[in-house]
Amino acid sequence: MVSRGKDTRGRVAAKGDSKRTTAAGKHGDRGDRGAEAAQGLDPVRVVARDVLRAVRERDAYANLVLPGLLRERKISGRDAALATELTYGSARSLGLLDAVIAAGAGRPVDEIDGPLLDALRLGAYQLLRTRIGAHAAVDTSVALVRAEFGIGRAGFVNAVLRRVAERSAEQWVEALAPKDPLGQMAFEFAHPVWIAQAFADALGERAGELREVLAADDARPIVHLVARPGEMSAEELALVTGGEEGRWSPYAVYLDSGDPGKLEPVRDGLAGVQDEGSQLVALALTRAPLEGPDGGRWLDLCAGPGGKAALLGAIADIDGFRIDAVEPAEHRAELVRQSTRGMPVDIHIADGRDSGLAPGYDRVLVDAPCTGLGALRRRPEARWRRQPSDVGDLVKLQRELLSAAWDLVRPGGVVVYSTCSPHLAETVSVVSDMVRRTGAEQLDSRELLPGVPDLGDGPAAQLWPHRHGTDAMFVAALRKPLA
C-alpha cells in the first residue's frame, strides 16, 4: 500500500506562511493562484500539483478533478496535454516514485509532509518517465514548494530530487525492484504485486504476455468516443472530430488527445465518451440469441453512470424497444438520466438485488461493481487504492446481483454478466457458480463479438488492453432454459 503522506508539519510551515498554507490545505485543488502567478510559477505544474493534492487529501479522482481545473484556469492545447501527462503519469506511477523518493530522502514517504511529497512525486515523475530536462524538472518542483513553504522545505525537495536525478529509471529499477520476475515487472511498470499476479492468473497459459499487459496498462490511453446509433455514424463522427474509426465496435472512434467535452457532437448528445470495450459489452447483450421472440423488454441492472444504458437506449429506440435502468445512488441515477435523455429508458433508483421490478425481461445486463482492475490506465490512482481484501465483498455482491438478474429474466431470455476486471474471482468463478446453481446455459460470448480476435478459450470472452486496445472487460452470456 502506498502512503499518501502526512500533512501535519506542512500545515505549520515557516513563520508568516501559515495563512497561505491553511488556504492551500483547505482548497487543495485550487491553491493561491494570485500569489502563484505573481511569483511566476508554471501554471501547468501548479494544476498538476493541485490535482495530486486533491487525490492525496480528499481521495479525489484525478480524471474528474483535472478537466474542470483546466477549463477553470483556461489551460488548453499543448499546455493542457502536458498537465494531463504530468498529473496522470504521477498518479499512475506512485509505487515506483515513492520507492525512489524514499531512497533519495533516506526515510519512508509516510514521514514526509504531504504537500512536499506531492512536489517530489511530480518532480520525480518528470525525471524518470519524461524527456523533460533534469534542470527544469527540479527547478519547477522546488519553486512550487518555495512559494508555499519557504526556503527551508524547498531545500529539502531540491536535495532529494537531485539524488533522484543521479540515476536513470532503469538504474533505479535495478537497484530497488524485488528480484523475483513478477515483483520486478510489477515494480518496473508501477503496479502492486497482487494486481500483476491477478493479471498473470487470468492470462493462464499465456502468462508470458504479462509484461505486455503491464506495459499497456502503464501507457497513456487514447480517447474512445461512441457514436449514438440513429443519430450519427462512426464515419461521420470521425470526420467531424478528426478521429479514426474503431476496430471492433461499429460505433467507436479513436482520438489521440484533446478534451472530448469540447467536441460539438458530444455537447449535442450525438456522441459520448466510452471505452470501446464497454461498447462491446452492450452490443453483446443485443446480439445474444434468445429462445423465442424478443419482446423488447430489456434491463440494465447496474446502470450508473449510464454509458452502456445510453448505447442500449439508442439501439432500443431504433427497434421500438424499452429499457429499465436500475441505479441505487441518486447522483449516479441523475448521470444515467442525463445520458439517456430522449431515449426509451426508465430509471429506477433501487438496489439491483431487490429492485421491485416484475420478472419477464428478454435481456438483462449485469455490469457489476468490481475492483476495476481492467480500467487502471484510465483511473490512474485506482491501482494504489484497491487492496486484495476488497475482492471478497465485491464477489459476494456480484453473485447476489447475478442471482437477482436470473430471477428477472424470462425463460429463453439472456443475462450478460460483465466486469471491468479480469480477476478470476470476479469473473470465471462468479459465472461458474451461477451455472452450477441454476443450470444456466452458457453461450459462447466470443461469437457475440464478431471480428474480435484472441478472446480466450471461451465460453466467456476476455478483452485485454495489449491485445485489443480496450479496457480489460470480461463478458459472459447465460441463457435461461425454457423448461
Short mmCIF file of C-alpha atoms in Angstrom, two decimals:
data_model
loop_
_atom_site.label_atom_id
_atom_site.label_comp_id
_atom_site.label_asym_id
_atom_site.label_seq_id
_atom_site.Cartn_x
_atom_site.Cartn_y
_atom_site.Cartn_z
CA MET A 1 0.00 0.00 0.00
CA VAL A 2 1.33 3.44 -0.89
CA SER A 3 1.19 6.10 1.79
CA ARG A 4 -0.38 9.42 0.87
CA GLY A 5 1.97 11.25 3.21
CA LYS A 6 1.29 13.42 6.25
CA ASP A 7 0.09 17.00 6.30
CA THR A 8 0.74 17.80 9.98
CA ARG A 9 4.03 19.66 9.71
CA GLY A 10 3.21 21.05 6.26
CA ARG A 11 0.34 23.00 7.79
CA VAL A 12 2.60 24.83 10.25
CA ALA A 13 5.33 25.65 7.75
CA ALA A 14 7.53 28.70 8.07
CA LYS A 15 6.54 31.72 10.11
CA GLY A 16 4.42 34.12 8.13
CA ASP A 17 3.25 31.35 5.78
CA SER A 18 0.50 29.92 7.98
CA LYS A 19 -2.38 31.81 6.35
CA ARG A 20 -1.32 30.81 2.86
CA THR A 21 -0.65 27.22 3.91
CA THR A 22 -4.04 26.86 5.58
CA ALA A 23 -5.78 28.17 2.47
CA ALA A 24 -3.91 25.75 0.27
CA GLY A 25 -4.82 22.87 2.56
CA LYS A 26 -8.48 23.81 2.56
CA HIS A 27 -8.64 24.32 -1.19
CA GLY A 28 -6.07 21.81 -2.31
CA ASP A 29 -7.37 21.70 -5.88
CA ARG A 30 -7.20 25.48 -6.31
CA GLY A 31 -4.26 26.83 -4.37
CA ASP A 32 -3.43 30.52 -4.02
CA ARG A 33 -3.42 31.30 -7.72
CA GLY A 34 -2.87 35.02 -7.34
CA ALA A 35 0.29 34.57 -5.28
CA GLU A 36 1.48 31.78 -7.57
CA ALA A 37 1.04 33.92 -10.67
CA ALA A 38 2.88 36.81 -9.01
CA GLN A 39 5.83 34.52 -8.30
CA GLY A 40 6.00 33.34 -11.89
CA LEU A 41 5.12 29.70 -11.21
CA ASP A 42 4.38 27.49 -14.19
CA PRO A 43 0.56 27.08 -14.35
CA VAL A 44 0.96 23.58 -15.83
CA ARG A 45 2.90 22.35 -12.79
CA VAL A 46 0.57 24.21 -10.45
CA VAL A 47 -2.51 22.45 -11.80
CA ALA A 48 -0.76 19.07 -11.74
CA ARG A 49 0.30 19.70 -8.14
CA ASP A 50 -3.22 20.73 -7.16
CA VAL A 51 -4.78 17.58 -8.61
CA LEU A 52 -2.22 15.36 -6.88
CA ARG A 53 -3.01 17.16 -3.64
CA ALA A 54 -6.74 16.63 -4.09
CA VAL A 55 -6.13 12.93 -4.75
CA ARG A 56 -3.99 12.59 -1.63
CA GLU A 57 -6.03 14.76 0.75
CA ARG A 58 -9.59 14.07 -0.37
CA ASP A 59 -9.35 10.73 -2.17
CA ALA A 60 -10.47 12.63 -5.26
CA TYR A 61 -10.31 11.06 -8.71
CA ALA A 62 -7.73 12.67 -10.96
CA ASN A 63 -9.79 12.12 -14.12
CA LEU A 64 -12.69 14.03 -12.55
CA VAL A 65 -10.72 16.89 -10.98
CA LEU A 66 -8.28 17.71 -13.78
CA PRO A 67 -10.68 18.57 -16.66
CA GLY A 68 -12.55 21.08 -14.50
CA LEU A 69 -9.33 22.78 -13.37
CA LEU A 70 -8.04 23.00 -16.93
CA ARG A 71 -11.23 24.74 -18.02
CA GLU A 72 -11.35 26.98 -14.94
CA ARG A 73 -7.76 28.12 -15.42
CA LYS A 74 -8.05 28.38 -19.20
CA ILE A 75 -5.22 25.94 -19.86
CA SER A 76 -5.53 24.39 -23.31
CA GLY A 77 -3.60 22.96 -26.22
CA ARG A 78 -0.08 21.72 -25.58
CA ASP A 79 -0.13 23.05 -22.01
CA ALA A 80 -3.25 21.01 -21.23
CA ALA A 81 -1.65 17.93 -22.78
CA LEU A 82 1.44 18.37 -20.61
CA ALA A 83 -0.65 18.95 -17.48
CA THR A 84 -2.57 15.77 -18.24
CA GLU A 85 0.61 13.75 -18.77
CA LEU A 86 2.23 15.02 -15.57
CA THR A 87 -0.90 14.52 -13.47
CA TYR A 88 -1.99 11.11 -14.68
CA GLY A 89 1.57 9.85 -15.04
CA SER A 90 2.49 10.84 -11.48
CA ALA A 91 -0.70 9.34 -10.06
CA ARG A 92 -0.24 6.14 -12.06
CA SER A 93 3.41 5.70 -11.04
CA LEU A 94 3.11 6.29 -7.29
CA GLY A 95 4.54 2.97 -6.16
CA LEU A 96 7.73 3.32 -8.19
CA LEU A 97 8.07 7.05 -7.46
CA ASP A 98 7.63 6.61 -3.71
CA ALA A 99 10.27 3.90 -3.56
CA VAL A 100 12.76 6.13 -5.38
CA ILE A 101 11.83 9.18 -3.27
CA ALA A 102 12.28 7.17 -0.07
CA ALA A 103 15.73 6.08 -1.24
CA GLY A 104 16.67 9.65 -2.14
CA ALA A 105 15.32 11.08 1.12
CA GLY A 106 16.68 8.35 3.35
CA ARG A 107 13.32 7.99 5.05
CA PRO A 108 9.92 6.36 4.31
CA VAL A 109 7.48 8.53 2.37
CA ASP A 110 4.99 8.44 5.25
CA GLU A 111 7.49 10.54 7.19
CA ILE A 112 7.49 13.26 4.51
CA ASP A 113 4.94 16.08 4.76
CA GLY A 114 2.09 15.55 2.28
CA PRO A 115 2.48 18.81 0.29
CA LEU A 116 6.21 18.20 -0.08
CA LEU A 117 5.53 14.65 -1.22
CA ASP A 118 3.21 15.97 -3.94
CA ALA A 119 6.02 18.13 -5.32
CA LEU A 120 8.53 15.30 -5.01
CA ARG A 121 6.28 12.91 -6.91
CA LEU A 122 5.75 15.48 -9.64
CA GLY A 123 9.47 16.15 -9.94
CA ALA A 124 10.49 12.50 -9.77
CA TYR A 125 7.99 11.59 -12.47
CA GLN A 126 9.47 14.20 -14.80
CA LEU A 127 13.00 12.98 -14.08
CA LEU A 128 12.29 9.28 -14.52
CA ARG A 129 9.47 9.00 -17.00
CA THR A 130 9.53 12.01 -19.34
CA ARG A 131 12.04 13.72 -21.62
CA ILE A 132 11.87 16.92 -19.62
CA GLY A 133 15.35 18.11 -18.73
CA ALA A 134 16.59 17.48 -15.19
CA HIS A 135 17.17 21.19 -14.55
CA ALA A 136 13.58 22.10 -15.46
CA ALA A 137 12.10 19.14 -13.56
CA VAL A 138 13.96 20.01 -10.36
CA ASP A 139 13.66 23.79 -10.50
CA THR A 140 9.91 23.89 -11.22
CA SER A 141 9.20 21.44 -8.40
CA VAL A 142 11.38 23.35 -5.94
CA ALA A 143 9.71 26.61 -6.95
CA LEU A 144 6.29 25.20 -6.05
CA VAL A 145 7.47 24.40 -2.53
CA ARG A 146 9.40 27.64 -2.07
CA ALA A 147 6.34 29.71 -2.99
CA GLU A 148 4.18 27.94 -0.45
CA PHE A 149 6.52 26.97 2.39
CA GLY A 150 9.72 28.96 2.08
CA ILE A 151 13.40 28.20 1.51
CA GLY A 152 13.89 25.53 4.18
CA ARG A 153 11.46 22.98 2.83
CA ALA A 154 12.36 23.90 -0.74
CA GLY A 155 15.94 22.96 0.06
CA PHE A 156 14.85 19.51 1.21
CA VAL A 157 12.92 18.94 -2.03
CA ASN A 158 15.88 20.19 -4.06
CA ALA A 159 18.27 17.78 -2.32
CA VAL A 160 16.00 14.74 -2.75
CA LEU A 161 15.31 15.41 -6.43
CA ARG A 162 18.99 15.88 -7.16
CA ARG A 163 19.63 12.46 -5.68
CA VAL A 164 16.81 11.03 -7.77
CA ALA A 165 18.38 12.58 -10.89
CA GLU A 166 21.68 10.77 -10.25
CA ARG A 167 20.25 7.55 -11.72
CA SER A 168 18.08 6.70 -14.69
CA ALA A 169 14.72 4.97 -14.30
CA GLU A 170 16.33 1.70 -15.39
CA GLN A 171 19.08 2.04 -12.80
CA TRP A 172 16.56 2.76 -10.03
CA VAL A 173 14.53 -0.30 -11.05
CA GLU A 174 17.65 -2.45 -10.98
CA ALA A 175 18.57 -1.11 -7.54
CA LEU A 176 15.16 -1.20 -5.84
CA ALA A 177 12.94 -3.76 -7.56
CA PRO A 178 12.28 -7.18 -6.00
CA LYS A 179 14.49 -9.87 -7.51
CA ASP A 180 11.72 -12.28 -8.48
CA PRO A 181 10.49 -11.83 -12.10
CA LEU A 182 6.88 -11.00 -11.14
CA GLY A 183 7.89 -8.46 -8.50
CA GLN A 184 10.41 -6.85 -10.81
CA MET A 185 7.88 -6.45 -13.62
CA ALA A 186 5.26 -5.07 -11.23
CA PHE A 187 7.76 -2.53 -9.87
CA GLU A 188 9.05 -1.51 -13.31
CA PHE A 189 5.53 -0.86 -14.64
CA ALA A 190 4.22 0.67 -11.40
CA HIS A 191 1.70 -1.99 -10.33
CA PRO A 192 1.14 -3.56 -6.92
CA VAL A 193 2.37 -7.15 -7.00
CA TRP A 194 -1.06 -8.58 -6.19
CA ILE A 195 -2.55 -6.93 -9.28
CA ALA A 196 0.25 -8.22 -11.50
CA GLN A 197 -0.39 -11.70 -10.07
CA ALA A 198 -4.14 -11.37 -10.80
CA PHE A 199 -3.35 -10.50 -14.42
CA ALA A 200 -0.98 -13.45 -14.71
CA ASP A 201 -3.62 -15.79 -13.30
CA ALA A 202 -6.22 -14.51 -15.76
CA LEU A 203 -3.83 -14.91 -18.70
CA GLY A 204 -3.42 -18.59 -17.80
CA GLU A 205 -1.32 -20.43 -20.36
CA ARG A 206 -0.49 -17.09 -21.98
CA ALA A 207 1.01 -15.64 -18.79
CA GLY A 208 4.11 -14.93 -20.87
CA GLU A 209 2.19 -11.86 -22.08
CA LEU A 210 2.23 -10.33 -18.61
CA ARG A 211 4.95 -7.85 -19.48
CA GLU A 212 2.89 -6.64 -22.45
CA VAL A 213 -0.21 -6.31 -20.27
CA LEU A 214 1.57 -4.27 -17.63
CA ALA A 215 3.23 -2.06 -20.25
CA ALA A 216 -0.10 -1.38 -21.98
CA ASP A 217 -1.74 -0.72 -18.62
CA ASP A 218 1.03 1.74 -17.77
CA ALA A 219 0.71 3.72 -21.02
CA ARG A 220 -1.46 6.77 -21.65
CA PRO A 221 -4.72 5.56 -23.25
CA ILE A 222 -6.25 7.33 -26.22
CA VAL A 223 -9.79 8.71 -26.03
CA HIS A 224 -12.60 6.44 -27.24
CA LEU A 225 -15.84 8.00 -28.47
CA VAL A 226 -19.15 6.30 -29.23
CA ALA A 227 -21.48 7.50 -31.97
CA ARG A 228 -25.13 7.31 -30.93
CA PRO A 229 -26.94 4.80 -33.18
CA GLY A 230 -29.70 6.51 -35.13
CA GLU A 231 -28.09 9.92 -34.63
CA MET A 232 -24.62 9.70 -36.17
CA SER A 233 -22.40 7.06 -37.74
CA ALA A 234 -18.85 6.35 -36.66
CA GLU A 235 -17.69 7.51 -40.09
CA GLU A 236 -19.43 10.87 -39.62
CA LEU A 237 -18.10 11.22 -36.07
CA ALA A 238 -14.55 10.51 -37.24
CA LEU A 239 -14.83 13.13 -39.98
CA VAL A 240 -16.21 15.78 -37.64
CA THR A 241 -13.66 15.17 -34.88
CA GLY A 242 -10.62 14.29 -36.96
CA GLY A 243 -10.53 10.89 -35.28
CA GLU A 244 -10.21 7.36 -36.59
CA GLU A 245 -12.97 4.75 -36.79
CA GLY A 246 -12.65 1.96 -34.22
CA ARG A 247 -11.57 -1.57 -35.00
CA TRP A 248 -14.17 -3.62 -33.14
CA SER A 249 -17.33 -1.64 -32.37
CA PRO A 250 -19.26 -0.20 -35.33
CA TYR A 251 -19.86 2.93 -33.23
CA ALA A 252 -16.32 3.56 -31.93
CA VAL A 253 -13.99 6.41 -32.86
CA TYR A 254 -10.44 6.94 -31.55
CA LEU A 255 -8.92 10.32 -30.68
CA ASP A 256 -5.23 10.67 -29.86
CA SER A 257 -5.75 13.60 -27.49
CA GLY A 258 -7.91 16.59 -26.64
CA ASP A 259 -10.82 17.39 -24.35
CA PRO A 260 -13.79 15.36 -25.66
CA GLY A 261 -16.17 17.55 -23.64
CA LYS A 262 -15.47 20.40 -26.06
CA LEU A 263 -16.49 18.41 -29.14
CA GLU A 264 -19.75 19.56 -30.69
CA PRO A 265 -21.19 16.03 -31.24
CA VAL A 266 -20.56 15.23 -27.55
CA ARG A 267 -22.07 18.52 -26.36
CA ASP A 268 -25.12 17.94 -28.57
CA GLY A 269 -25.67 14.35 -27.36
CA LEU A 270 -24.89 12.80 -30.75
CA ALA A 271 -21.86 11.04 -29.31
CA GLY A 272 -20.36 10.18 -25.95
CA VAL A 273 -17.09 9.18 -24.33
CA GLN A 274 -16.94 5.41 -23.83
CA ASP A 275 -14.19 2.82 -23.98
CA GLU A 276 -14.64 0.50 -26.95
CA GLY A 277 -14.64 -2.49 -24.60
CA SER A 278 -17.71 -1.13 -22.82
CA GLN A 279 -19.40 -0.65 -26.18
CA LEU A 280 -18.74 -4.30 -26.99
CA VAL A 281 -20.36 -5.39 -23.72
CA ALA A 282 -23.58 -3.55 -24.59
CA LEU A 283 -23.52 -4.93 -28.11
CA ALA A 284 -23.06 -8.47 -26.80
CA LEU A 285 -26.34 -8.11 -24.92
CA THR A 286 -28.20 -7.08 -28.08
CA ARG A 287 -26.67 -9.91 -30.15
CA ALA A 288 -27.15 -12.83 -27.76
CA PRO A 289 -29.59 -15.37 -29.27
CA LEU A 290 -32.88 -15.82 -27.40
CA GLU A 291 -35.28 -18.73 -27.33
CA GLY A 292 -38.46 -17.22 -28.69
CA PRO A 293 -39.07 -13.69 -29.99
CA ASP A 294 -37.55 -10.58 -28.45
CA GLY A 295 -40.41 -8.73 -26.81
CA GLY A 296 -38.26 -5.60 -26.46
CA ARG A 297 -38.18 -5.57 -22.66
CA TRP A 298 -34.57 -5.01 -21.61
CA LEU A 299 -32.96 -4.29 -18.25
CA ASP A 300 -29.68 -2.66 -17.21
CA LEU A 301 -29.43 -3.74 -13.59
CA CYS A 302 -26.30 -1.70 -12.67
CA ALA A 303 -26.76 1.33 -14.90
CA GLY A 304 -24.65 4.11 -13.36
CA PRO A 305 -23.04 6.23 -14.67
CA GLY A 306 -25.02 5.49 -17.83
CA GLY A 307 -22.67 4.81 -20.74
CA LYS A 308 -23.96 1.35 -21.56
CA ALA A 309 -27.56 2.37 -20.82
CA ALA A 310 -27.22 5.19 -23.37
CA LEU A 311 -25.89 2.90 -26.09
CA LEU A 312 -28.57 0.32 -25.36
CA GLY A 313 -31.23 3.04 -25.25
CA ALA A 314 -30.23 4.35 -28.67
CA ILE A 315 -30.35 0.85 -30.15
CA ALA A 316 -33.65 0.07 -28.43
CA ASP A 317 -35.16 3.29 -29.79
CA ILE A 318 -34.49 2.16 -33.35
CA ASP A 319 -36.37 -1.12 -32.78
CA GLY A 320 -39.19 0.35 -30.69
CA PHE A 321 -37.99 -1.45 -27.55
CA ARG A 322 -37.76 -0.13 -23.99
CA ILE A 323 -35.18 -0.35 -21.21
CA ASP A 324 -35.40 -0.24 -17.43
CA ALA A 325 -32.23 1.12 -15.83
CA VAL A 326 -31.55 0.48 -12.14
CA GLU A 327 -29.08 2.51 -10.05
CA PRO A 328 -29.09 2.77 -6.23
CA ALA A 329 -27.18 6.06 -5.86
CA GLU A 330 -29.21 9.18 -6.60
CA HIS A 331 -26.35 11.21 -8.06
CA ARG A 332 -25.38 8.34 -10.37
CA ALA A 333 -29.01 7.86 -11.36
CA GLU A 334 -29.01 11.52 -12.39
CA LEU A 335 -26.00 10.83 -14.61
CA VAL A 336 -27.94 7.99 -16.23
CA ARG A 337 -30.87 10.33 -16.71
CA GLN A 338 -28.66 12.91 -18.43
CA SER A 339 -27.00 10.29 -20.64
CA THR A 340 -30.31 8.78 -21.79
CA ARG A 341 -32.40 11.93 -22.18
CA GLY A 342 -34.89 11.48 -25.03
CA MET A 343 -34.39 7.71 -25.15
CA PRO A 344 -36.87 4.95 -24.20
CA VAL A 345 -35.16 4.42 -20.83
CA ASP A 346 -36.99 4.33 -17.48
CA ILE A 347 -34.75 4.96 -14.49
CA HIS A 348 -35.32 3.30 -11.13
CA ILE A 349 -33.43 4.36 -8.01
CA ALA A 350 -33.16 0.99 -6.31
CA ASP A 351 -30.75 -1.71 -5.22
CA GLY A 352 -30.38 -4.18 -8.08
CA ARG A 353 -30.55 -7.05 -5.61
CA ASP A 354 -34.09 -6.00 -4.64
CA SER A 355 -35.32 -3.76 -7.45
CA GLY A 356 -39.05 -4.45 -7.08
CA LEU A 357 -39.34 -4.89 -10.85
CA ALA A 358 -41.58 -7.54 -12.35
CA PRO A 359 -39.88 -10.58 -13.95
CA GLY A 360 -40.12 -11.33 -17.65
CA TYR A 361 -37.22 -9.44 -19.23
CA ASP A 362 -35.86 -10.64 -22.56
CA ARG A 363 -32.36 -9.31 -21.97
CA VAL A 364 -30.64 -8.30 -18.72
CA LEU A 365 -27.24 -6.68 -18.39
CA VAL A 366 -25.32 -7.05 -15.12
CA ASP A 367 -22.32 -4.77 -15.47
CA ALA A 368 -21.38 -5.48 -11.90
CA PRO A 369 -19.46 -3.28 -9.46
CA CYS A 370 -15.91 -4.65 -9.33
CA THR A 371 -12.32 -3.86 -8.43
CA GLY A 372 -11.90 -2.02 -11.74
CA LEU A 373 -8.54 -3.67 -12.36
CA GLY A 374 -9.31 -3.69 -16.07
CA ALA A 375 -9.52 0.10 -16.31
CA LEU A 376 -6.48 1.15 -14.30
CA ARG A 377 -4.98 3.00 -17.26
CA ARG A 378 -7.96 5.37 -17.25
CA ARG A 379 -8.15 5.70 -13.44
CA PRO A 380 -4.52 6.37 -12.60
CA GLU A 381 -4.71 6.39 -8.80
CA ALA A 382 -7.03 3.38 -8.51
CA ARG A 383 -4.26 0.75 -8.52
CA TRP A 384 -2.88 2.20 -5.27
CA ARG A 385 -6.27 2.42 -3.56
CA ARG A 386 -7.51 -1.08 -4.22
CA GLN A 387 -6.46 -3.87 -1.84
CA PRO A 388 -6.75 -7.66 -2.12
CA SER A 389 -9.22 -7.54 0.77
CA ASP A 390 -11.68 -5.64 -1.46
CA VAL A 391 -12.27 -8.68 -3.66
CA GLY A 392 -14.28 -10.82 -1.21
CA ASP A 393 -17.05 -8.29 -0.54
CA LEU A 394 -17.32 -7.44 -4.24
CA VAL A 395 -17.63 -11.10 -5.24
CA LYS A 396 -20.48 -11.52 -2.75
CA LEU A 397 -22.25 -8.51 -4.27
CA GLN A 398 -21.62 -9.75 -7.81
CA ARG A 399 -23.15 -13.14 -7.07
CA GLU A 400 -26.19 -11.53 -5.47
CA LEU A 401 -26.73 -9.20 -8.43
CA LEU A 402 -26.37 -12.04 -10.92
CA SER A 403 -28.88 -14.12 -8.95
CA ALA A 404 -31.33 -11.20 -8.95
CA ALA A 405 -30.93 -10.84 -12.71
CA TRP A 406 -31.61 -14.55 -13.15
CA ASP A 407 -34.89 -14.18 -11.29
CA LEU A 408 -35.91 -11.28 -13.54
CA VAL A 409 -35.10 -12.79 -16.94
CA ARG A 410 -37.77 -14.86 -18.71
CA PRO A 411 -37.25 -18.49 -19.75
CA GLY A 412 -35.38 -18.35 -23.04
CA GLY A 413 -34.01 -14.90 -22.18
CA VAL A 414 -30.39 -13.95 -21.72
CA VAL A 415 -28.35 -12.41 -18.91
CA VAL A 416 -25.00 -10.87 -19.86
CA TYR A 417 -22.60 -10.57 -16.94
CA SER A 418 -19.62 -8.23 -17.30
CA THR A 419 -16.91 -6.74 -15.15
CA CYS A 420 -14.18 -4.22 -15.84
CA SER A 421 -11.76 -6.64 -14.23
CA PRO A 422 -10.02 -9.82 -15.35
CA HIS A 423 -9.63 -11.09 -11.76
CA LEU A 424 -10.67 -14.76 -11.82
CA ALA A 425 -12.62 -14.48 -8.56
CA GLU A 426 -14.79 -11.73 -10.10
CA THR A 427 -15.21 -13.34 -13.48
CA VAL A 428 -14.94 -17.07 -14.17
CA SER A 429 -15.67 -18.07 -10.56
CA VAL A 430 -18.86 -15.99 -10.31
CA VAL A 431 -20.20 -17.34 -13.60
CA SER A 432 -19.24 -20.96 -12.86
CA ASP A 433 -21.02 -20.76 -9.53
CA MET A 434 -24.13 -19.40 -11.23
CA VAL A 435 -24.15 -22.14 -13.87
CA ARG A 436 -23.71 -24.80 -11.21
CA ARG A 437 -26.56 -23.47 -9.05
CA THR A 438 -29.12 -22.71 -11.77
CA GLY A 439 -28.37 -24.97 -14.73
CA ALA A 440 -27.94 -21.89 -16.91
CA GLU A 441 -26.82 -22.46 -20.49
CA GLN A 442 -23.58 -20.56 -21.01
CA LEU A 443 -23.37 -19.22 -24.54
CA ASP A 444 -20.08 -18.67 -26.34
CA SER A 445 -19.57 -14.94 -25.79
CA ARG A 446 -16.81 -14.86 -28.39
CA GLU A 447 -19.47 -15.35 -31.07
CA LEU A 448 -21.19 -12.19 -29.82
CA LEU A 449 -18.09 -10.14 -30.64
CA PRO A 450 -17.57 -10.97 -34.34
CA GLY A 451 -14.22 -9.96 -35.79
CA VAL A 452 -12.56 -9.54 -32.40
CA PRO A 453 -9.62 -12.00 -32.09
CA ASP A 454 -7.82 -13.51 -29.10
CA LEU A 455 -10.73 -13.50 -26.66
CA GLY A 456 -9.55 -16.54 -24.73
CA ASP A 457 -10.54 -20.19 -24.64
CA GLY A 458 -14.25 -19.49 -24.09
CA PRO A 459 -17.07 -19.73 -23.48
CA ALA A 460 -16.59 -16.33 -21.79
CA ALA A 461 -14.71 -13.55 -23.59
CA GLN A 462 -11.86 -11.55 -22.06
CA LEU A 463 -10.64 -8.32 -23.63
CA TRP A 464 -7.13 -7.00 -22.92
CA PRO A 465 -5.51 -3.59 -23.46
CA HIS A 466 -2.39 -5.07 -25.06
CA ARG A 467 -4.40 -7.22 -27.50
CA HIS A 468 -7.40 -5.06 -28.25
CA GLY A 469 -6.59 -1.52 -27.10
CA THR A 470 -9.61 -1.63 -24.78
CA ASP A 471 -10.14 -1.89 -21.06
CA ALA A 472 -9.86 -5.48 -19.80
CA MET A 473 -13.59 -6.21 -19.93
CA PHE A 474 -14.94 -9.68 -19.16
CA VAL A 475 -18.16 -10.84 -20.86
CA ALA A 476 -20.26 -13.95 -20.14
CA ALA A 477 -23.71 -14.71 -21.56
CA LEU A 478 -26.18 -17.05 -19.79
CA ARG A 479 -29.48 -18.22 -21.30
CA LYS A 480 -32.32 -19.40 -19.11
CA PRO A 481 -33.69 -22.80 -20.13
CA LEU A 482 -37.29 -22.91 -21.35
CA ALA A 483 -38.18 -25.80 -19.10
#
